[in-house]
């Protein structure tokens, strides 16, 4: 009996020592650089932080004996602040991977810091095509959408419907400029024409002068090359001006389900838009969205769903690699197809673009909706290879021509 007790005691000591050793390992920190308070807060913000935490919990809460810790900071839509936050996370807080970085200007700034530190950065909220072209890096992933895919899906669908003359309202920064440029290329390539454009500052409250210019252009389509609060304000004020009643059609080139909810179906009905994810697509999207809604009290946007998927993909790669070394982890991330509620057979290419299906939706009429968040009718599913820029056209220095 004494020998048995001694054995039990020794085993307990070994387990205690192992637990102490595991606890002595620093946590694996993942850092979200988010818009917590500005015009993209609903699109990313606290919802992206929650999505990352859900991924960490679903993975099991730890990897390689290290507890997974999600931290987040508000970049206030300032590129210099985003860069400083990224630098502090990597230099002082021990962050191993940065995610989301909503808005393109902030993403471009933070991305350069991550590149200089040889750390993985995964972009979920920003859209500029530059992130997987001129600004690409060996450890950079552009996960959810980009301006090329948004333009290719929405612009092409509109022109095919005979909506072949365009005027753009464009947010005057990297994302808006790229979105206008990419949509212009799609319109012209398919026989349409662009009658003009006007650029507005980020976070504009009064669109009256811009909408008057769009109205006087007589263009069939007013393309909104903006996002978040700017898109919401532009759609609402266009309705007040009677633009759609006058025969012109609005095309939000990047809109999220939260934007449509803010605008309301009465105003938004009939809009064509491209999305990477919709909560009501299938059983998997509905199951994830139900859990997300229990915490956030609203359905997830495509950016927030992309955060969950990308964080989970990263953690699986860390486990498989047996290390957090960026090169080893990124190799597995690129070699491993992504199959989850966000993407089926998604693939991260050598330029960092995650290629997956995109969806063309039409916003429902109020009578067609069964309740809040039941906003979209699926018109088409576009394969990733058809939606996103091909590698042959890539301007990423890493792509072998």
mmCIF file of C-alpha atoms in Angstrom:
data_model
loop_
_atom_site.group_PDB
_atom_site.id
_atom_site.type_symbol
_atom_site.label_atom_id
_atom_site.label_comp_id
_atom_site.label_asym_id
_atom_site.label_seq_id
_atom_site.Cartn_x
_atom_site.Cartn_y
_atom_site.Cartn_z
ATOM 1 C CA UNK A 1 0.000 0.000 0.000
ATOM 2 C CA UNK A 2 2.849 2.356 0.823
ATOM 3 C CA UNK A 3 4.455 1.641 -2.553
ATOM 4 C CA UNK A 4 1.126 2.291 -4.295
ATOM 5 C CA UNK A 5 0.674 5.593 -2.468
ATOM 6 C CA UNK A 6 4.243 6.546 -3.268
ATOM 7 C CA UNK A 7 3.587 5.820 -6.955
ATOM 8 C CA UNK A 8 0.400 7.872 -6.950
ATOM 9 C CA UNK A 9 2.201 10.730 -5.208
ATOM 10 C CA UNK A 10 5.065 10.584 -7.727
ATOM 11 C CA UNK A 11 2.618 10.608 -10.647
ATOM 12 C CA UNK A 12 0.843 13.598 -9.127
ATOM 13 C CA UNK A 13 4.140 15.415 -8.810
ATOM 14 C CA UNK A 14 4.934 14.713 -12.479
ATOM 15 C CA UNK A 15 1.514 16.032 -13.575
ATOM 16 C CA UNK A 16 1.918 19.102 -11.375
ATOM 17 C CA UNK A 17 5.353 19.726 -12.832
ATOM 18 C CA UNK A 18 4.018 19.390 -16.383
ATOM 19 C CA UNK A 19 1.155 21.775 -15.603
ATOM 20 C CA UNK A 20 3.568 24.252 -14.056
ATOM 21 C CA UNK A 21 5.799 24.008 -17.127
ATOM 22 C CA UNK A 22 2.829 24.611 -19.446
ATOM 23 C CA UNK A 23 1.745 27.595 -17.373
ATOM 24 C CA UNK A 24 5.260 28.981 -17.543
ATOM 25 C CA UNK A 25 4.994 29.226 -21.333
ATOM 26 C CA UNK A 26 3.874 32.661 -22.487
ATOM 27 C CA UNK A 27 0.413 32.909 -24.064
ATOM 28 C CA UNK A 28 0.094 32.891 -27.841
ATOM 29 C CA UNK A 29 -1.179 36.406 -28.521
ATOM 30 C CA UNK A 30 -3.133 37.317 -31.639
ATOM 31 C CA UNK A 31 -3.779 41.019 -32.182
ATOM 32 C CA UNK A 32 -6.764 42.610 -33.892
ATOM 33 C CA UNK A 33 -6.330 46.169 -35.183
ATOM 34 C CA UNK A 34 -9.939 47.263 -35.571
ATOM 35 C CA UNK A 35 -12.324 50.141 -36.098
ATOM 36 C CA UNK A 36 -14.083 50.075 -32.746
ATOM 37 C CA UNK A 37 -15.736 53.484 -32.903
ATOM 38 C CA UNK A 38 -15.896 54.782 -36.474
ATOM 39 C CA UNK A 39 -17.793 54.193 -39.710
ATOM 40 C CA UNK A 40 -16.592 50.564 -40.014
ATOM 41 C CA UNK A 41 -17.337 49.562 -36.414
ATOM 42 C CA UNK A 42 -20.394 47.465 -37.353
ATOM 43 C CA UNK A 43 -18.506 45.735 -40.173
ATOM 44 C CA UNK A 44 -15.520 44.727 -38.032
ATOM 45 C CA UNK A 45 -15.070 46.294 -34.581
ATOM 46 C CA UNK A 46 -16.110 44.390 -31.482
ATOM 47 C CA UNK A 47 -17.695 41.720 -33.673
ATOM 48 C CA UNK A 48 -14.308 40.837 -35.162
ATOM 49 C CA UNK A 49 -12.817 40.555 -31.687
ATOM 50 C CA UNK A 50 -15.651 38.225 -30.652
ATOM 51 C CA UNK A 51 -15.208 36.131 -33.812
ATOM 52 C CA UNK A 52 -11.494 35.689 -33.076
ATOM 53 C CA UNK A 53 -12.263 34.652 -29.503
ATOM 54 C CA UNK A 54 -14.854 32.154 -30.737
ATOM 55 C CA UNK A 55 -12.227 30.617 -33.040
ATOM 56 C CA UNK A 56 -9.737 30.345 -30.182
ATOM 57 C CA UNK A 57 -12.355 28.728 -27.925
ATOM 58 C CA UNK A 58 -13.511 26.293 -30.620
ATOM 59 C CA UNK A 59 -9.889 25.306 -31.228
ATOM 60 C CA UNK A 60 -9.553 24.382 -27.574
ATOM 61 C CA UNK A 61 -8.126 27.518 -25.984
ATOM 62 C CA UNK A 62 -4.466 26.570 -26.275
ATOM 63 C CA UNK A 63 -1.888 25.355 -28.784
ATOM 64 C CA UNK A 64 1.615 23.932 -28.262
ATOM 65 C CA UNK A 65 1.022 24.183 -24.518
ATOM 66 C CA UNK A 66 0.337 27.929 -24.764
ATOM 67 C CA UNK A 67 -2.920 29.590 -23.853
ATOM 68 C CA UNK A 68 -4.389 31.528 -26.799
ATOM 69 C CA UNK A 69 -5.019 35.191 -26.002
ATOM 70 C CA UNK A 70 -6.893 37.639 -28.246
ATOM 71 C CA UNK A 71 -6.128 41.330 -27.827
ATOM 72 C CA UNK A 72 -7.584 44.241 -29.792
ATOM 73 C CA UNK A 73 -6.985 47.944 -30.337
ATOM 74 C CA UNK A 74 -8.892 50.771 -32.052
ATOM 75 C CA UNK A 75 -6.985 52.435 -34.913
ATOM 76 C CA UNK A 76 -9.506 55.320 -35.156
ATOM 77 C CA UNK A 77 -9.160 55.070 -38.967
ATOM 78 C CA UNK A 78 -5.718 56.693 -38.791
ATOM 79 C CA UNK A 79 -2.940 55.033 -40.782
ATOM 80 C CA UNK A 80 -0.146 56.318 -38.555
ATOM 81 C CA UNK A 81 -1.946 55.051 -35.456
ATOM 82 C CA UNK A 82 -2.479 51.637 -37.059
ATOM 83 C CA UNK A 83 1.260 51.448 -37.784
ATOM 84 C CA UNK A 84 2.133 52.430 -34.208
ATOM 85 C CA UNK A 85 -0.286 49.862 -32.778
ATOM 86 C CA UNK A 86 1.186 47.138 -34.984
ATOM 87 C CA UNK A 87 4.707 48.091 -33.926
ATOM 88 C CA UNK A 88 3.764 48.061 -30.239
ATOM 89 C CA UNK A 89 1.960 44.728 -30.537
ATOM 90 C CA UNK A 90 4.949 43.078 -32.195
ATOM 91 C CA UNK A 91 7.762 44.795 -30.263
ATOM 92 C CA UNK A 92 6.295 45.042 -26.768
ATOM 93 C CA UNK A 93 3.241 42.828 -26.382
ATOM 94 C CA UNK A 94 4.540 39.596 -27.897
ATOM 95 C CA UNK A 95 1.865 39.320 -30.580
ATOM 96 C CA UNK A 96 2.584 36.571 -33.127
ATOM 97 C CA UNK A 97 -0.130 37.324 -35.704
ATOM 98 C CA UNK A 98 -2.200 40.405 -36.586
ATOM 99 C CA UNK A 99 -5.722 40.078 -37.981
ATOM 100 C CA UNK A 100 -8.453 42.174 -39.637
ATOM 101 C CA UNK A 101 -6.998 45.752 -39.767
ATOM 102 C CA UNK A 102 -10.229 47.185 -41.144
ATOM 103 C CA UNK A 103 -9.877 49.914 -43.824
ATOM 104 C CA UNK A 104 -7.312 49.880 -46.598
ATOM 105 C CA UNK A 105 -5.132 52.844 -45.616
ATOM 106 C CA UNK A 106 -4.696 51.472 -42.093
ATOM 107 C CA UNK A 107 -4.089 47.976 -43.475
ATOM 108 C CA UNK A 108 -1.384 49.165 -45.853
ATOM 109 C CA UNK A 109 0.360 50.943 -42.966
ATOM 110 C CA UNK A 110 0.120 48.052 -40.487
ATOM 111 C CA UNK A 111 1.075 45.578 -43.202
ATOM 112 C CA UNK A 112 4.418 47.274 -43.736
ATOM 113 C CA UNK A 113 5.208 46.963 -40.026
ATOM 114 C CA UNK A 114 4.295 43.258 -40.026
ATOM 115 C CA UNK A 115 6.477 42.698 -43.091
ATOM 116 C CA UNK A 116 9.441 44.392 -41.429
ATOM 117 C CA UNK A 117 8.990 42.077 -38.419
ATOM 118 C CA UNK A 118 8.491 38.933 -40.545
ATOM 119 C CA UNK A 119 5.145 38.319 -38.850
ATOM 120 C CA UNK A 120 1.913 36.997 -40.348
ATOM 121 C CA UNK A 121 -0.851 39.524 -40.973
ATOM 122 C CA UNK A 122 -4.309 38.462 -42.201
ATOM 123 C CA UNK A 123 -6.558 41.140 -43.696
ATOM 124 C CA UNK A 124 -10.300 40.560 -43.310
ATOM 125 C CA UNK A 125 -11.937 44.000 -43.339
ATOM 126 C CA UNK A 126 -9.906 45.998 -45.893
ATOM 127 C CA UNK A 127 -10.529 45.707 -49.630
ATOM 128 C CA UNK A 128 -7.729 47.376 -51.601
ATOM 129 C CA UNK A 129 -6.344 45.108 -54.322
ATOM 130 C CA UNK A 130 -2.906 46.541 -53.495
ATOM 131 C CA UNK A 131 -2.734 44.277 -50.444
ATOM 132 C CA UNK A 132 -2.144 41.245 -52.657
ATOM 133 C CA UNK A 133 -0.367 43.168 -55.416
ATOM 134 C CA UNK A 134 2.240 45.910 -54.847
ATOM 135 C CA UNK A 135 1.984 45.635 -51.044
ATOM 136 C CA UNK A 136 2.057 41.824 -50.865
ATOM 137 C CA UNK A 137 4.515 40.030 -48.612
ATOM 138 C CA UNK A 138 5.585 36.451 -47.856
ATOM 139 C CA UNK A 139 3.478 36.431 -44.668
ATOM 140 C CA UNK A 140 0.545 38.552 -45.848
ATOM 141 C CA UNK A 141 -2.918 37.068 -46.470
ATOM 142 C CA UNK A 142 -5.879 38.919 -47.993
ATOM 143 C CA UNK A 143 -8.742 36.722 -46.869
ATOM 144 C CA UNK A 144 -12.312 37.937 -47.438
ATOM 145 C CA UNK A 145 -12.809 40.210 -50.467
ATOM 146 C CA UNK A 146 -11.000 42.809 -52.550
ATOM 147 C CA UNK A 147 -11.868 45.624 -54.922
ATOM 148 C CA UNK A 148 -11.232 43.468 -58.012
ATOM 149 C CA UNK A 149 -13.720 40.775 -56.949
ATOM 150 C CA UNK A 150 -16.341 43.301 -55.822
ATOM 151 C CA UNK A 151 -16.082 45.127 -59.148
ATOM 152 C CA UNK A 152 -15.973 41.929 -61.169
ATOM 153 C CA UNK A 153 -19.100 40.454 -59.569
ATOM 154 C CA UNK A 154 -21.291 43.550 -59.161
ATOM 155 C CA UNK A 155 -20.135 45.587 -62.163
ATOM 156 C CA UNK A 156 -20.342 42.701 -64.613
ATOM 157 C CA UNK A 157 -23.837 41.739 -63.446
ATOM 158 C CA UNK A 158 -25.081 45.306 -63.836
ATOM 159 C CA UNK A 159 -23.669 45.776 -67.338
ATOM 160 C CA UNK A 160 -25.153 42.446 -68.444
ATOM 161 C CA UNK A 161 -28.553 43.780 -67.329
ATOM 162 C CA UNK A 162 -28.139 46.764 -69.661
ATOM 163 C CA UNK A 163 -26.973 49.167 -66.943
ATOM 164 C CA UNK A 164 -24.058 50.273 -69.065
ATOM 165 C CA UNK A 165 -23.421 53.944 -68.218
ATOM 166 C CA UNK A 166 -21.847 54.771 -64.865
ATOM 167 C CA UNK A 167 -21.003 57.667 -62.575
ATOM 168 C CA UNK A 168 -18.956 57.058 -59.407
ATOM 169 C CA UNK A 169 -19.178 58.473 -55.887
ATOM 170 C CA UNK A 170 -15.781 57.520 -54.529
ATOM 171 C CA UNK A 171 -14.244 57.628 -51.061
ATOM 172 C CA UNK A 172 -10.990 59.508 -51.479
ATOM 173 C CA UNK A 173 -8.469 56.965 -50.183
ATOM 174 C CA UNK A 174 -6.796 53.743 -51.370
ATOM 175 C CA UNK A 175 -9.861 51.504 -51.132
ATOM 176 C CA UNK A 176 -12.277 53.843 -52.920
ATOM 177 C CA UNK A 177 -9.799 54.720 -55.646
ATOM 178 C CA UNK A 178 -9.039 51.052 -56.317
ATOM 179 C CA UNK A 179 -12.726 50.128 -56.303
ATOM 180 C CA UNK A 180 -13.542 52.847 -58.849
ATOM 181 C CA UNK A 181 -10.588 51.841 -61.034
ATOM 182 C CA UNK A 182 -11.406 48.118 -60.960
ATOM 183 C CA UNK A 183 -15.115 48.686 -61.653
ATOM 184 C CA UNK A 184 -14.300 51.098 -64.479
ATOM 185 C CA UNK A 185 -12.169 48.401 -66.095
ATOM 186 C CA UNK A 186 -15.023 45.876 -65.865
ATOM 187 C CA UNK A 187 -17.579 48.333 -67.282
ATOM 188 C CA UNK A 188 -15.379 49.373 -70.220
ATOM 189 C CA UNK A 189 -14.260 45.809 -70.968
ATOM 190 C CA UNK A 190 -17.895 44.755 -71.325
ATOM 191 C CA UNK A 191 -18.969 47.594 -73.607
ATOM 192 C CA UNK A 192 -20.180 50.112 -71.059
ATOM 193 C CA UNK A 193 -19.020 53.682 -70.482
ATOM 194 C CA UNK A 194 -18.126 55.863 -67.510
ATOM 195 C CA UNK A 195 -19.592 59.375 -67.628
ATOM 196 C CA UNK A 196 -17.682 60.781 -64.668
ATOM 197 C CA UNK A 197 -16.846 60.540 -60.996
ATOM 198 C CA UNK A 198 -16.534 62.652 -57.877
ATOM 199 C CA UNK A 199 -14.489 61.952 -54.760
ATOM 200 C CA UNK A 200 -15.633 62.609 -51.204
ATOM 201 C CA UNK A 201 -13.744 62.628 -47.890
ATOM 202 C CA UNK A 202 -13.900 59.661 -45.563
ATOM 203 C CA UNK A 203 -16.833 59.807 -43.133
ATOM 204 C CA UNK A 204 -18.921 62.297 -45.109
ATOM 205 C CA UNK A 205 -22.247 63.314 -43.576
ATOM 206 C CA UNK A 206 -23.630 65.448 -46.442
ATOM 207 C CA UNK A 207 -23.630 63.907 -49.932
ATOM 208 C CA UNK A 208 -25.956 66.482 -51.519
ATOM 209 C CA UNK A 209 -23.424 68.159 -53.827
ATOM 210 C CA UNK A 210 -21.976 64.811 -54.938
ATOM 211 C CA UNK A 211 -25.421 63.325 -55.593
ATOM 212 C CA UNK A 212 -26.454 66.367 -57.645
ATOM 213 C CA UNK A 213 -23.425 65.835 -59.882
ATOM 214 C CA UNK A 214 -24.310 62.160 -60.242
ATOM 215 C CA UNK A 215 -27.918 63.032 -61.025
ATOM 216 C CA UNK A 216 -26.978 65.566 -63.690
ATOM 217 C CA UNK A 217 -24.688 63.035 -65.395
ATOM 218 C CA UNK A 218 -27.788 61.044 -66.491
ATOM 219 C CA UNK A 219 -25.800 57.843 -65.918
ATOM 220 C CA UNK A 220 -27.924 54.718 -65.580
ATOM 221 C CA UNK A 221 -25.872 53.577 -62.579
ATOM 222 C CA UNK A 222 -24.402 55.528 -59.684
ATOM 223 C CA UNK A 223 -21.609 53.360 -58.376
ATOM 224 C CA UNK A 224 -20.860 53.846 -54.680
ATOM 225 C CA UNK A 225 -17.136 53.209 -54.304
ATOM 226 C CA UNK A 226 -17.191 53.576 -50.533
ATOM 227 C CA UNK A 227 -18.133 51.527 -47.480
ATOM 228 C CA UNK A 228 -19.706 51.480 -44.033
ATOM 229 C CA UNK A 229 -21.261 54.706 -42.814
ATOM 230 C CA UNK A 230 -20.452 56.460 -46.105
ATOM 231 C CA UNK A 231 -22.433 53.878 -48.082
ATOM 232 C CA UNK A 232 -25.350 54.065 -45.652
ATOM 233 C CA UNK A 233 -25.500 57.877 -45.813
ATOM 234 C CA UNK A 234 -25.180 57.938 -49.608
ATOM 235 C CA UNK A 235 -28.037 55.436 -50.103
ATOM 236 C CA UNK A 236 -30.345 57.226 -47.667
ATOM 237 C CA UNK A 237 -29.675 60.662 -49.135
ATOM 238 C CA UNK A 238 -30.012 59.373 -52.720
ATOM 239 C CA UNK A 239 -33.505 58.169 -51.793
ATOM 240 C CA UNK A 240 -34.322 61.573 -50.313
ATOM 241 C CA UNK A 241 -33.167 63.227 -53.559
ATOM 242 C CA UNK A 242 -35.386 60.893 -55.578
ATOM 243 C CA UNK A 243 -32.544 59.568 -57.707
ATOM 244 C CA UNK A 244 -33.917 56.051 -57.996
ATOM 245 C CA UNK A 245 -37.443 57.319 -58.685
ATOM 246 C CA UNK A 246 -35.915 59.298 -61.544
ATOM 247 C CA UNK A 247 -34.718 56.085 -63.162
ATOM 248 C CA UNK A 248 -31.117 55.924 -61.978
ATOM 249 C CA UNK A 249 -29.967 52.828 -60.127
ATOM 250 C CA UNK A 250 -27.622 52.777 -57.153
ATOM 251 C CA UNK A 251 -24.927 50.124 -57.040
ATOM 252 C CA UNK A 252 -23.094 49.860 -53.706
ATOM 253 C CA UNK A 253 -19.821 48.257 -54.771
ATOM 254 C CA UNK A 254 -19.115 47.139 -51.227
ATOM 255 C CA UNK A 255 -22.024 46.699 -48.839
ATOM 256 C CA UNK A 256 -22.572 44.480 -45.837
ATOM 257 C CA UNK A 257 -25.719 43.069 -44.293
ATOM 258 C CA UNK A 258 -25.336 45.541 -41.423
ATOM 259 C CA UNK A 259 -25.441 48.404 -43.951
ATOM 260 C CA UNK A 260 -28.679 47.096 -45.464
ATOM 261 C CA UNK A 261 -30.144 46.729 -41.980
ATOM 262 C CA UNK A 262 -29.279 50.365 -41.226
ATOM 263 C CA UNK A 263 -30.751 51.620 -44.496
ATOM 264 C CA UNK A 264 -33.902 49.471 -44.324
ATOM 265 C CA UNK A 265 -35.441 47.316 -47.060
ATOM 266 C CA UNK A 266 -37.885 50.022 -48.122
ATOM 267 C CA UNK A 267 -34.934 52.113 -49.332
ATOM 268 C CA UNK A 268 -32.445 49.357 -50.203
ATOM 269 C CA UNK A 269 -34.772 46.975 -52.080
ATOM 270 C CA UNK A 270 -33.506 45.927 -55.495
ATOM 271 C CA UNK A 271 -29.862 46.808 -54.880
ATOM 272 C CA UNK A 272 -27.354 44.407 -56.442
ATOM 273 C CA UNK A 273 -24.312 43.617 -54.350
ATOM 274 C CA UNK A 274 -21.467 41.137 -54.021
ATOM 275 C CA UNK A 275 -20.667 39.412 -50.733
ATOM 276 C CA UNK A 276 -18.195 36.754 -49.612
ATOM 277 C CA UNK A 277 -20.535 35.377 -46.936
ATOM 278 C CA UNK A 278 -24.172 35.552 -45.875
ATOM 279 C CA UNK A 279 -25.503 34.214 -42.616
ATOM 280 C CA UNK A 280 -28.465 32.401 -44.248
ATOM 281 C CA UNK A 281 -26.649 30.587 -47.068
ATOM 282 C CA UNK A 282 -26.698 27.065 -45.624
ATOM 283 C CA UNK A 283 -26.837 25.055 -42.390
ATOM 284 C CA UNK A 284 -23.182 25.767 -41.552
ATOM 285 C CA UNK A 285 -23.509 29.555 -41.950
ATOM 286 C CA UNK A 286 -26.727 29.555 -39.936
ATOM 287 C CA UNK A 287 -25.212 27.503 -37.101
ATOM 288 C CA UNK A 288 -22.187 29.789 -36.777
ATOM 289 C CA UNK A 289 -24.327 32.911 -37.053
ATOM 290 C CA UNK A 290 -26.686 31.719 -34.336
ATOM 291 C CA UNK A 291 -23.767 31.352 -31.902
ATOM 292 C CA UNK A 292 -22.350 34.716 -32.978
ATOM 293 C CA UNK A 293 -25.702 36.444 -32.482
ATOM 294 C CA UNK A 294 -25.964 35.135 -28.935
ATOM 295 C CA UNK A 295 -22.909 37.260 -28.119
ATOM 296 C CA UNK A 296 -23.147 40.250 -30.459
ATOM 297 C CA UNK A 297 -26.946 40.539 -30.930
ATOM 298 C CA UNK A 298 -26.590 40.875 -34.698
ATOM 299 C CA UNK A 299 -25.621 38.579 -37.546
ATOM 300 C CA UNK A 300 -21.947 38.449 -38.584
ATOM 301 C CA UNK A 301 -20.682 40.391 -41.564
ATOM 302 C CA UNK A 302 -18.480 38.677 -44.135
ATOM 303 C CA UNK A 303 -15.452 40.347 -42.533
ATOM 304 C CA UNK A 304 -16.314 38.984 -39.086
ATOM 305 C CA UNK A 305 -17.004 35.499 -40.454
ATOM 306 C CA UNK A 306 -13.661 35.745 -42.233
ATOM 307 C CA UNK A 307 -11.919 36.585 -38.956
ATOM 308 C CA UNK A 308 -13.289 33.405 -37.372
ATOM 309 C CA UNK A 309 -12.260 31.268 -40.359
ATOM 310 C CA UNK A 310 -8.777 32.771 -40.740
ATOM 311 C CA UNK A 311 -7.893 32.632 -37.029
ATOM 312 C CA UNK A 312 -8.968 28.987 -36.915
ATOM 313 C CA UNK A 313 -6.936 28.232 -40.068
ATOM 314 C CA UNK A 314 -3.889 29.929 -38.519
ATOM 315 C CA UNK A 315 -4.194 27.996 -35.240
ATOM 316 C CA UNK A 316 -4.504 24.678 -37.083
ATOM 317 C CA UNK A 317 -1.353 25.528 -39.022
ATOM 318 C CA UNK A 318 0.550 26.419 -35.823
ATOM 319 C CA UNK A 319 -0.403 23.057 -34.338
ATOM 320 C CA UNK A 320 0.599 21.173 -37.488
ATOM 321 C CA UNK A 321 3.897 23.064 -37.779
ATOM 322 C CA UNK A 322 4.730 22.594 -34.098
ATOM 323 C CA UNK A 323 5.973 26.158 -34.025
ATOM 324 C CA UNK A 324 4.853 29.789 -34.465
ATOM 325 C CA UNK A 325 7.684 30.461 -36.926
ATOM 326 C CA UNK A 326 6.062 32.510 -39.685
ATOM 327 C CA UNK A 327 7.645 30.653 -42.612
ATOM 328 C CA UNK A 328 6.679 27.213 -41.299
ATOM 329 C CA UNK A 329 3.134 28.271 -40.398
ATOM 330 C CA UNK A 330 2.528 30.103 -43.670
ATOM 331 C CA UNK A 331 3.676 27.119 -45.717
ATOM 332 C CA UNK A 332 1.031 24.946 -44.076
ATOM 333 C CA UNK A 333 -1.607 27.671 -44.407
ATOM 334 C CA UNK A 334 -0.950 27.853 -48.151
ATOM 335 C CA UNK A 335 -0.710 24.083 -48.599
ATOM 336 C CA UNK A 336 -3.951 23.339 -46.719
ATOM 337 C CA UNK A 337 -7.375 23.896 -48.354
ATOM 338 C CA UNK A 338 -9.897 25.829 -46.261
ATOM 339 C CA UNK A 339 -13.189 24.029 -45.683
ATOM 340 C CA UNK A 340 -15.480 25.555 -43.090
ATOM 341 C CA UNK A 341 -18.612 27.675 -42.804
ATOM 342 C CA UNK A 342 -16.882 30.534 -44.650
ATOM 343 C CA UNK A 343 -15.272 28.780 -47.614
ATOM 344 C CA UNK A 344 -15.312 25.463 -49.437
ATOM 345 C CA UNK A 345 -11.976 24.451 -50.929
ATOM 346 C CA UNK A 346 -10.554 27.926 -50.309
ATOM 347 C CA UNK A 347 -6.894 28.315 -51.211
ATOM 348 C CA UNK A 348 -4.250 30.880 -50.236
ATOM 349 C CA UNK A 349 -2.163 31.620 -53.331
ATOM 350 C CA UNK A 350 1.479 32.644 -53.504
ATOM 351 C CA UNK A 351 0.447 36.324 -53.648
ATOM 352 C CA UNK A 352 -1.479 35.920 -50.364
ATOM 353 C CA UNK A 353 -4.920 36.106 -51.986
ATOM 354 C CA UNK A 354 -7.347 33.608 -50.417
ATOM 355 C CA UNK A 355 -9.459 32.432 -53.355
ATOM 356 C CA UNK A 356 -13.020 31.307 -52.630
ATOM 357 C CA UNK A 357 -16.524 31.586 -54.050
ATOM 358 C CA UNK A 358 -18.227 34.967 -54.147
ATOM 359 C CA UNK A 359 -21.979 35.591 -54.233
ATOM 360 C CA UNK A 360 -24.199 38.024 -56.116
ATOM 361 C CA UNK A 361 -27.277 39.069 -54.130
ATOM 362 C CA UNK A 362 -30.307 41.259 -54.696
ATOM 363 C CA UNK A 363 -31.795 43.031 -51.691
ATOM 364 C CA UNK A 364 -35.308 41.791 -50.974
ATOM 365 C CA UNK A 365 -38.473 43.843 -51.054
ATOM 366 C CA UNK A 366 -40.029 44.384 -47.606
ATOM 367 C CA UNK A 367 -42.858 41.941 -48.380
ATOM 368 C CA UNK A 368 -40.358 39.216 -49.323
ATOM 369 C CA UNK A 369 -38.519 39.384 -46.001
ATOM 370 C CA UNK A 370 -39.499 37.085 -43.146
ATOM 371 C CA UNK A 371 -37.947 39.326 -40.523
ATOM 372 C CA UNK A 372 -34.908 41.330 -39.511
ATOM 373 C CA UNK A 373 -31.689 40.207 -41.267
ATOM 374 C CA UNK A 374 -33.609 38.301 -43.956
ATOM 375 C CA UNK A 375 -32.332 40.749 -46.546
ATOM 376 C CA UNK A 376 -30.811 38.930 -49.544
ATOM 377 C CA UNK A 377 -31.903 36.822 -52.512
ATOM 378 C CA UNK A 378 -29.059 34.777 -53.998
ATOM 379 C CA UNK A 379 -28.786 35.414 -57.731
ATOM 380 C CA UNK A 380 -25.502 33.692 -58.559
ATOM 381 C CA UNK A 381 -22.489 31.922 -57.086
ATOM 382 C CA UNK A 382 -19.242 32.928 -58.783
ATOM 383 C CA UNK A 383 -16.227 30.664 -58.439
ATOM 384 C CA UNK A 384 -13.130 32.161 -56.863
ATOM 385 C CA UNK A 385 -11.117 31.713 -60.054
ATOM 386 C CA UNK A 386 -13.690 33.785 -61.960
ATOM 387 C CA UNK A 387 -14.216 36.399 -59.233
ATOM 388 C CA UNK A 388 -10.651 37.266 -58.195
ATOM 389 C CA UNK A 389 -7.749 38.651 -60.189
ATOM 390 C CA UNK A 390 -5.725 35.903 -61.868
ATOM 391 C CA UNK A 391 -2.104 35.285 -60.933
ATOM 392 C CA UNK A 392 -1.153 36.159 -64.502
ATOM 393 C CA UNK A 393 -2.332 39.722 -63.871
ATOM 394 C CA UNK A 394 -0.784 39.975 -60.426
ATOM 395 C CA UNK A 395 1.627 42.791 -59.639
ATOM 396 C CA UNK A 396 2.924 41.007 -56.528
ATOM 397 C CA UNK A 397 6.741 40.701 -56.644
ATOM 398 C CA UNK A 398 6.477 37.196 -55.139
ATOM 399 C CA UNK A 399 4.562 35.785 -58.118
ATOM 400 C CA UNK A 400 6.715 33.832 -60.542
ATOM 401 C CA UNK A 401 5.860 34.844 -64.107
#
